Structure formats: structure tokens, C-alpha cells
Amino acid sequence: DPRAAHGIFMDGAAWIVVDGLWVDRVNQGVYIRTSDHVTVQNCLVTSIGQECLRFKFSDFGAFIGNEVHDCGLRASEGLNGEGIYVGSGEENGDDTHGVLVRGNVIWNATDEGIELKGYTYDCTLEGNVIHDLVIKDGGAIHVATPDFDDAALKDSGHVVAGNITYNIRTRTEWSDGNGLCIMRGATVYNNLSYGNQHFGIRVDDKLLLDGQVLLYHNTMFDNGSGPLGLFDDVTPDARNNLGPDLPGNMAASAEMFVDAAGGDFHLAAGSAPIDAGSDAGITVDLEGTPRPRGSGFDMGAYEFAGD
């Protein structure tokens, strides 16, 4: 029954590893509160009433290698439906930090695939695949803004790297069907975002971020509203991205890729992005291939690895 309480609930625990469990048909899948150094890995979490995985007031935890789908079965009641939810929206001051979210596969959620709430900091999202969501707000990955303008909260310290997001839609009238939505300072690189309803990456600047959003080596293709949405006069440091037609970046076309129609966005031999980038301090690509391999850095999420 998706109205039942929790599949796994912790409060006041520490240094626990949850490995290889199957959690389904409960209201909240894995709910970790005021519990530090907890790892949830290799679990299947599915058919959940609200959010599937949650850290709340819990530091230095990890969600690794989980399969997460069919979250938010109670969305019609106005309840949460995130795949992975870090922090709190309903309680100010939840500064959950040091969380690692790596290698999870998330689909069919009714809210963000991964959401980092506005008071969290120093979290790392890497190597996750998120697809086929119909959400309310933000994007498949959402770095949220806090509820008030505090200069200390502008730069989150979050790192969003090597994630793949596609086929993200929204059930609202707003432009919220995005691959990534970044609303605080963060370092965002080597992400692939394609085939989404609105933007590949959307950046909002309600906090006047002053260039604290760093966008390097991302690939954005065939997104309905364009590759990159910039709002509130935001000016990110954007370099070596494939998609946006901005200085230091390159507009993307299908012939640059091995098989764009089939979802293979490795660079085709001889294509324009190869060796066309600059050194932005990123030393590997989405798959861990060293950068650079040729005479220069390649644009986009993949470094050309052919001969």
C-alpha cells in the first residue's frame, strides 16, 4: 500500500550501510533523518507514494548504484514525488551537506529526479542517468534556491558532473521540463542533456550569482526550448559546451555525433568540436577518458577517443 509509512526509516543513526534491498509500495521508500555517514547502495526502490530516497538533516551520506522508479504515486494529493531528495523545503535551515549521489538510474518520477534543496551544500552528483519524468518544477536535476537572499548561500559548493538526462517533461504551464536546473552557484561539467521538453540546462539568477555557476564541457542537443536557458540576466562561466551559440562554446548539429538519433553523442571522427576547446581544468570526460587526447581539448561531454 503506497500510503504505508516507510520502507526503511532511520533517525539518529550513524555509519550504516544498506546494500541490495528491494523496497516497494510504501509511502516513502528510504527516509534518512538526522543520521550521518549512511550509505544506501545497490537497492531497487519502486512504486512509492512520495519520494523514493531522502536525506534530511543528514550529512556525509551516499546514494550509490540504486535503481529508482515510479516515485510519487500520490502526486494527485499534492505530495512529493522526487527520485532522490536531499535537504528540506518545508524546514528552513536543513543544511545537509557532503552527500554523494553516484551511479543511480531514475525514471518515472512525478517530481525532480534528484533535488538538492536550497540550504544544502558541498554535495556531488555524478554518473546518474535520469529519464522519462513528468515533473512539476525545475528539471531532472535541480539545484534549488533558498527562500531568502543570503550571500553565504549563493555558492552551494555542489558539483554536478557526468550525468545523463533525457525525455524530461512538465505537467505545468511553465518551462520546467529541463534536463538540469541550476539556481545557485555550482560546478556543472561533462553532462549530457538531450530530447527534453524545454532546456538542456536552465540557469536562474534570482540570487545575483555573479558568475558563480560554472558550465564546462556539457553537451545539450535537441531540447525543445534550446540548449541553454539563461534567466534574470545570469552570466555563467560557460566554456567548451556543445549546444549554446556563445563565445567559447559551439552550436551542436547531428553530424558532429556518432548517432544522435540513436542517443550516441560520442564525437564523430573529424567533427568540428575535436581539439576546438580550451583548458577549463576538466581532466576527464563523461566516461573517465583523459582530457586532452589530441592537440587540444574537445568540446562537449565526450573526448574523442578514436585513433
Short mmCIF file of C-alpha atoms in Angstrom, two decimals:
data_model
loop_
_atom_site.label_atom_id
_atom_site.label_comp_id
_atom_site.label_asym_id
_atom_site.label_seq_id
_atom_site.Cartn_x
_atom_site.Cartn_y
_atom_site.Cartn_z
CA ASP A 1 0.00 0.00 0.00
CA PRO A 2 1.72 3.28 -1.09
CA ARG A 3 0.10 5.01 1.90
CA ALA A 4 2.01 2.90 4.42
CA ALA A 5 4.79 4.72 6.28
CA HIS A 6 8.36 3.87 5.20
CA GLY A 7 10.26 1.04 3.65
CA ILE A 8 13.41 1.98 5.59
CA PHE A 9 13.45 4.74 8.22
CA MET A 10 16.45 5.96 10.25
CA ASP A 11 16.58 8.69 12.88
CA GLY A 12 19.68 9.41 14.96
CA ALA A 13 21.75 6.62 13.40
CA ALA A 14 25.30 6.73 12.00
CA TRP A 15 27.78 4.68 9.98
CA ILE A 16 25.25 2.29 8.47
CA VAL A 17 25.32 0.67 5.02
CA VAL A 18 22.09 -0.52 3.39
CA ASP A 19 23.01 -2.80 0.48
CA GLY A 20 20.96 -4.71 -2.07
CA LEU A 21 17.43 -4.40 -0.68
CA TRP A 22 14.17 -4.15 -2.60
CA VAL A 23 11.74 -1.53 -1.30
CA ASP A 24 8.34 -1.09 -2.91
CA ARG A 25 4.73 0.02 -2.33
CA VAL A 26 5.22 2.22 0.71
CA ASN A 27 4.66 5.95 1.17
CA GLN A 28 8.36 6.95 1.45
CA GLY A 29 10.95 4.50 0.26
CA VAL A 30 14.19 5.12 2.19
CA TYR A 31 13.94 8.04 4.64
CA ILE A 32 17.14 9.04 6.45
CA ARG A 33 16.77 11.77 9.10
CA THR A 34 19.41 13.20 11.48
CA SER A 35 21.68 10.30 10.60
CA ASP A 36 25.24 10.89 9.36
CA HIS A 37 27.53 8.67 7.27
CA VAL A 38 24.73 6.44 5.97
CA THR A 39 25.16 4.72 2.59
CA VAL A 40 22.30 3.23 0.56
CA GLN A 41 23.60 1.25 -2.39
CA ASN A 42 22.54 -1.32 -4.99
CA CYS A 43 18.89 -1.13 -3.94
CA LEU A 44 15.70 -1.26 -6.02
CA VAL A 45 13.18 1.32 -4.83
CA THR A 46 9.92 1.42 -6.76
CA SER A 47 6.17 2.15 -6.60
CA ILE A 48 6.48 4.71 -3.79
CA GLY A 49 3.76 7.14 -2.65
CA GLN A 50 6.11 10.14 -2.21
CA GLU A 51 9.90 10.49 -2.66
CA CYS A 52 11.87 7.30 -3.19
CA LEU A 53 15.16 8.20 -1.42
CA ARG A 54 15.63 11.04 1.11
CA PHE A 55 18.36 12.58 3.25
CA LYS A 56 17.08 15.16 5.77
CA PHE A 57 19.36 16.87 8.30
CA SER A 58 21.84 14.10 7.48
CA ASP A 59 25.46 14.72 6.45
CA PHE A 60 28.11 12.75 4.54
CA GLY A 61 25.69 10.14 3.28
CA ALA A 62 25.66 8.41 -0.09
CA PHE A 63 23.14 7.02 -2.56
CA ILE A 64 25.14 4.79 -4.93
CA GLY A 65 24.10 2.48 -7.73
CA ASN A 66 20.40 2.34 -6.93
CA GLU A 67 17.57 1.72 -9.38
CA VAL A 68 14.72 4.11 -8.62
CA HIS A 69 11.43 4.38 -10.47
CA ASP A 70 7.71 5.00 -10.10
CA CYS A 71 8.07 7.63 -7.38
CA GLY A 72 5.22 9.94 -6.41
CA LEU A 73 2.19 7.71 -6.81
CA ARG A 74 0.36 10.20 -4.54
CA ALA A 75 1.20 13.25 -6.65
CA SER A 76 -2.51 13.89 -7.23
CA GLU A 77 -2.73 14.63 -3.48
CA GLY A 78 -0.09 17.36 -3.81
CA LEU A 79 2.69 15.27 -2.21
CA ASN A 80 6.36 14.98 -3.13
CA GLY A 81 7.46 12.62 -5.85
CA GLU A 82 11.24 13.04 -6.22
CA GLY A 83 13.53 10.17 -7.07
CA ILE A 84 16.24 11.42 -4.69
CA TYR A 85 15.54 14.34 -2.32
CA VAL A 86 18.37 15.93 -0.33
CA GLY A 87 17.57 18.54 2.31
CA SER A 88 14.23 20.15 3.14
CA GLY A 89 11.87 22.57 1.54
CA GLU A 90 9.41 22.68 4.40
CA GLU A 91 12.00 23.31 7.14
CA ASN A 92 14.45 26.22 6.74
CA GLY A 93 17.98 25.58 7.88
CA ASP A 94 18.34 21.95 6.80
CA ASP A 95 21.98 22.27 5.78
CA THR A 96 22.50 18.63 4.83
CA HIS A 97 25.95 18.51 3.24
CA GLY A 98 28.72 16.28 1.97
CA VAL A 99 26.26 13.91 0.25
CA LEU A 100 27.37 11.77 -2.69
CA VAL A 101 24.79 10.69 -5.29
CA ARG A 102 26.52 8.45 -7.82
CA GLY A 103 25.56 5.97 -10.49
CA ASN A 104 21.82 5.84 -9.85
CA VAL A 105 19.25 5.20 -12.58
CA ILE A 106 15.98 7.08 -12.10
CA TRP A 107 12.83 7.16 -14.20
CA ASN A 108 9.08 7.70 -13.96
CA ALA A 109 9.04 10.12 -11.03
CA THR A 110 6.48 12.90 -10.64
CA ASP A 111 8.98 15.48 -9.37
CA GLU A 112 12.69 16.07 -9.88
CA GLY A 113 14.90 13.05 -10.44
CA ILE A 114 17.45 14.49 -7.99
CA GLU A 115 16.78 17.64 -5.97
CA LEU A 116 19.28 19.47 -3.77
CA LYS A 117 17.29 21.89 -1.61
CA GLY A 118 18.34 25.47 -1.02
CA TYR A 119 20.28 25.15 2.24
CA THR A 120 22.32 22.08 1.28
CA TYR A 121 25.96 22.43 0.31
CA ASP A 122 29.04 20.53 -0.88
CA CYS A 123 27.11 17.66 -2.45
CA THR A 124 28.29 15.73 -5.51
CA LEU A 125 26.00 14.32 -8.19
CA GLU A 126 27.89 12.20 -10.70
CA GLY A 127 27.25 9.48 -13.22
CA ASN A 128 23.48 9.33 -12.75
CA VAL A 129 21.05 8.55 -15.59
CA ILE A 130 17.63 10.20 -15.32
CA HIS A 131 14.96 9.86 -17.97
CA ASP A 132 11.25 9.82 -18.73
CA LEU A 133 9.96 12.08 -15.98
CA VAL A 134 6.82 14.25 -16.00
CA ILE A 135 7.60 16.74 -13.25
CA LYS A 136 6.20 19.86 -11.64
CA ASP A 137 9.24 22.10 -11.12
CA GLY A 138 12.81 22.62 -12.25
CA GLY A 139 14.47 19.75 -14.05
CA ALA A 140 15.66 16.17 -13.83
CA ILE A 141 18.48 17.55 -11.66
CA HIS A 142 17.52 20.63 -9.64
CA VAL A 143 19.91 22.73 -7.54
CA ALA A 144 17.31 24.80 -5.70
CA THR A 145 17.49 28.32 -4.34
CA PRO A 146 16.98 29.08 -0.63
CA ASP A 147 13.94 31.02 0.48
CA PHE A 148 15.78 34.28 1.10
CA ASP A 149 18.73 36.22 -0.27
CA ASP A 150 21.78 35.33 1.84
CA ALA A 151 25.19 35.98 0.28
CA ALA A 152 26.65 32.99 2.11
CA LEU A 153 24.20 30.67 0.32
CA LYS A 154 24.88 31.82 -3.23
CA ASP A 155 27.72 29.38 -3.91
CA SER A 156 26.49 25.93 -2.92
CA GLY A 157 29.77 24.09 -3.47
CA HIS A 158 27.74 21.45 -5.34
CA VAL A 159 29.35 19.51 -8.18
CA VAL A 160 27.12 18.13 -10.96
CA ALA A 161 29.24 16.01 -13.29
CA GLY A 162 28.85 13.25 -15.84
CA ASN A 163 25.07 12.86 -15.61
CA ILE A 164 22.75 11.94 -18.49
CA THR A 165 19.22 13.38 -18.63
CA TYR A 166 16.68 12.89 -21.39
CA ASN A 167 12.96 12.93 -22.13
CA ILE A 168 12.04 15.23 -19.25
CA ARG A 169 8.57 16.79 -19.43
CA THR A 170 6.50 19.02 -17.14
CA ARG A 171 2.84 18.86 -16.20
CA THR A 172 2.68 22.64 -15.64
CA GLU A 173 2.45 25.63 -17.96
CA TRP A 174 5.98 26.77 -17.02
CA SER A 175 9.34 25.98 -18.64
CA ASP A 176 10.19 23.27 -16.13
CA GLY A 177 10.81 20.32 -18.44
CA ASN A 178 14.59 20.77 -18.27
CA GLY A 179 17.49 18.37 -18.07
CA LEU A 180 19.28 20.42 -15.39
CA CYS A 181 18.02 23.46 -13.47
CA ILE A 182 20.74 25.37 -11.60
CA MET A 183 19.62 28.14 -9.21
CA ARG A 184 22.73 28.53 -7.01
CA GLY A 185 26.43 28.65 -7.65
CA ALA A 186 27.64 25.20 -8.70
CA THR A 187 30.24 23.50 -10.88
CA VAL A 188 28.48 21.68 -13.72
CA TYR A 189 30.52 19.70 -16.24
CA ASN A 190 30.54 16.66 -18.56
CA ASN A 191 26.75 16.34 -18.51
CA LEU A 192 24.68 15.13 -21.46
CA SER A 193 21.15 16.52 -21.75
CA TYR A 194 19.03 15.81 -24.81
CA GLY A 195 15.47 15.41 -26.03
CA ASN A 196 13.90 17.36 -23.15
CA GLN A 197 10.76 19.46 -23.43
CA HIS A 198 12.41 22.75 -22.54
CA PHE A 199 16.13 23.43 -21.97
CA GLY A 200 19.10 21.14 -21.74
CA ILE A 201 20.36 23.30 -18.88
CA ARG A 202 18.43 26.17 -17.32
CA VAL A 203 20.21 28.69 -15.07
CA ASP A 204 18.24 31.18 -12.94
CA ASP A 205 19.85 34.09 -11.11
CA LYS A 206 17.38 35.24 -8.51
CA LEU A 207 20.26 35.45 -6.01
CA LEU A 208 22.50 37.54 -8.31
CA LEU A 209 25.10 34.79 -8.56
CA ASP A 210 27.77 36.96 -10.21
CA GLY A 211 29.30 34.23 -12.36
CA GLN A 212 29.33 31.54 -9.67
CA VAL A 213 27.70 28.98 -11.99
CA LEU A 214 30.46 27.16 -13.91
CA LEU A 215 29.37 25.26 -17.04
CA TYR A 216 32.14 23.29 -18.73
CA HIS A 217 32.13 20.54 -21.37
CA ASN A 218 28.39 19.83 -21.34
CA THR A 219 26.52 18.50 -24.40
CA MET A 220 22.98 19.79 -24.99
CA PHE A 221 21.08 18.63 -28.07
CA ASP A 222 17.54 18.61 -29.43
CA ASN A 223 15.93 20.27 -26.41
CA GLY A 224 12.60 21.91 -27.22
CA SER A 225 13.33 25.42 -25.92
CA GLY A 226 17.00 25.38 -26.82
CA PRO A 227 20.25 24.11 -25.34
CA LEU A 228 20.77 26.67 -22.57
CA GLY A 229 18.21 28.91 -20.85
CA LEU A 230 19.63 31.94 -19.03
CA PHE A 231 17.22 33.90 -16.82
CA ASP A 232 17.41 37.02 -14.60
CA ASP A 233 20.43 38.33 -16.55
CA VAL A 234 22.60 35.48 -15.29
CA THR A 235 26.16 35.34 -16.64
CA PRO A 236 27.63 31.88 -16.01
CA ASP A 237 31.21 30.98 -16.81
CA ALA A 238 30.34 28.79 -19.81
CA ARG A 239 33.18 27.17 -21.78
CA ASN A 240 33.63 24.17 -24.08
CA ASN A 241 29.93 23.33 -24.14
CA LEU A 242 28.28 21.81 -27.21
CA GLY A 243 24.88 23.36 -27.85
CA PRO A 244 24.85 27.05 -26.91
CA ASP A 245 25.99 29.51 -29.56
CA LEU A 246 28.07 31.58 -27.16
CA PRO A 247 31.71 32.68 -27.28
CA GLY A 248 33.94 29.81 -26.14
CA ASN A 249 31.21 27.26 -26.89
CA MET A 250 29.87 25.66 -30.08
CA ALA A 251 26.38 25.19 -31.51
CA ALA A 252 25.66 21.48 -31.96
CA SER A 253 24.47 19.64 -35.07
CA ALA A 254 23.68 15.97 -35.63
CA GLU A 255 26.67 15.31 -37.89
CA MET A 256 29.05 16.04 -35.02
CA PHE A 257 27.94 12.85 -33.27
CA VAL A 258 28.22 9.14 -33.97
CA ASP A 259 24.43 8.62 -33.90
CA ALA A 260 22.40 11.47 -32.42
CA ALA A 261 19.09 9.90 -33.44
CA GLY A 262 20.05 6.74 -31.56
CA GLY A 263 21.30 8.58 -28.47
CA ASP A 264 25.04 8.12 -29.13
CA PHE A 265 26.67 11.52 -28.59
CA HIS A 266 30.30 10.45 -28.83
CA LEU A 267 32.08 12.72 -31.29
CA ALA A 268 32.30 11.57 -34.89
CA ALA A 269 35.78 11.36 -36.42
CA GLY A 270 36.82 14.65 -37.99
CA SER A 271 33.98 16.65 -36.43
CA ALA A 272 34.38 20.31 -35.56
CA PRO A 273 34.37 20.00 -31.73
CA ILE A 274 37.54 17.87 -31.70
CA ASP A 275 40.54 19.87 -30.37
CA ALA A 276 38.44 23.07 -30.55
CA GLY A 277 38.14 23.70 -26.80
CA SER A 278 40.30 25.34 -24.15
CA ASP A 279 41.67 24.21 -20.81
CA ALA A 280 38.89 24.70 -18.24
CA GLY A 281 40.55 22.48 -15.65
CA ILE A 282 38.49 19.37 -16.50
CA THR A 283 40.88 16.42 -16.90
CA VAL A 284 38.44 13.60 -17.81
CA ASP A 285 35.25 13.29 -19.85
CA LEU A 286 31.85 11.78 -19.02
CA GLU A 287 33.27 8.24 -19.25
CA GLY A 288 36.56 8.96 -17.49
CA THR A 289 38.61 9.28 -20.68
CA PRO A 290 41.55 11.62 -20.02
CA ARG A 291 41.41 15.16 -21.43
CA PRO A 292 43.01 16.16 -23.73
CA ARG A 293 43.82 13.22 -26.01
CA GLY A 294 44.76 15.12 -29.11
CA SER A 295 46.35 18.50 -29.70
CA GLY A 296 43.62 20.24 -27.70
CA PHE A 297 40.57 19.81 -25.52
CA ASP A 298 37.36 18.67 -27.22
CA MET A 299 34.07 20.50 -26.84
CA GLY A 300 31.20 18.70 -25.12
CA ALA A 301 30.82 15.86 -22.65
CA TYR A 302 32.93 13.32 -24.59
CA GLU A 303 36.59 13.49 -25.54
CA PHE A 304 37.17 11.85 -28.92
CA ALA A 305 38.85 8.54 -28.16
CA GLY A 306 39.37 7.26 -31.73
CA ASP A 307 42.71 6.88 -33.46
#
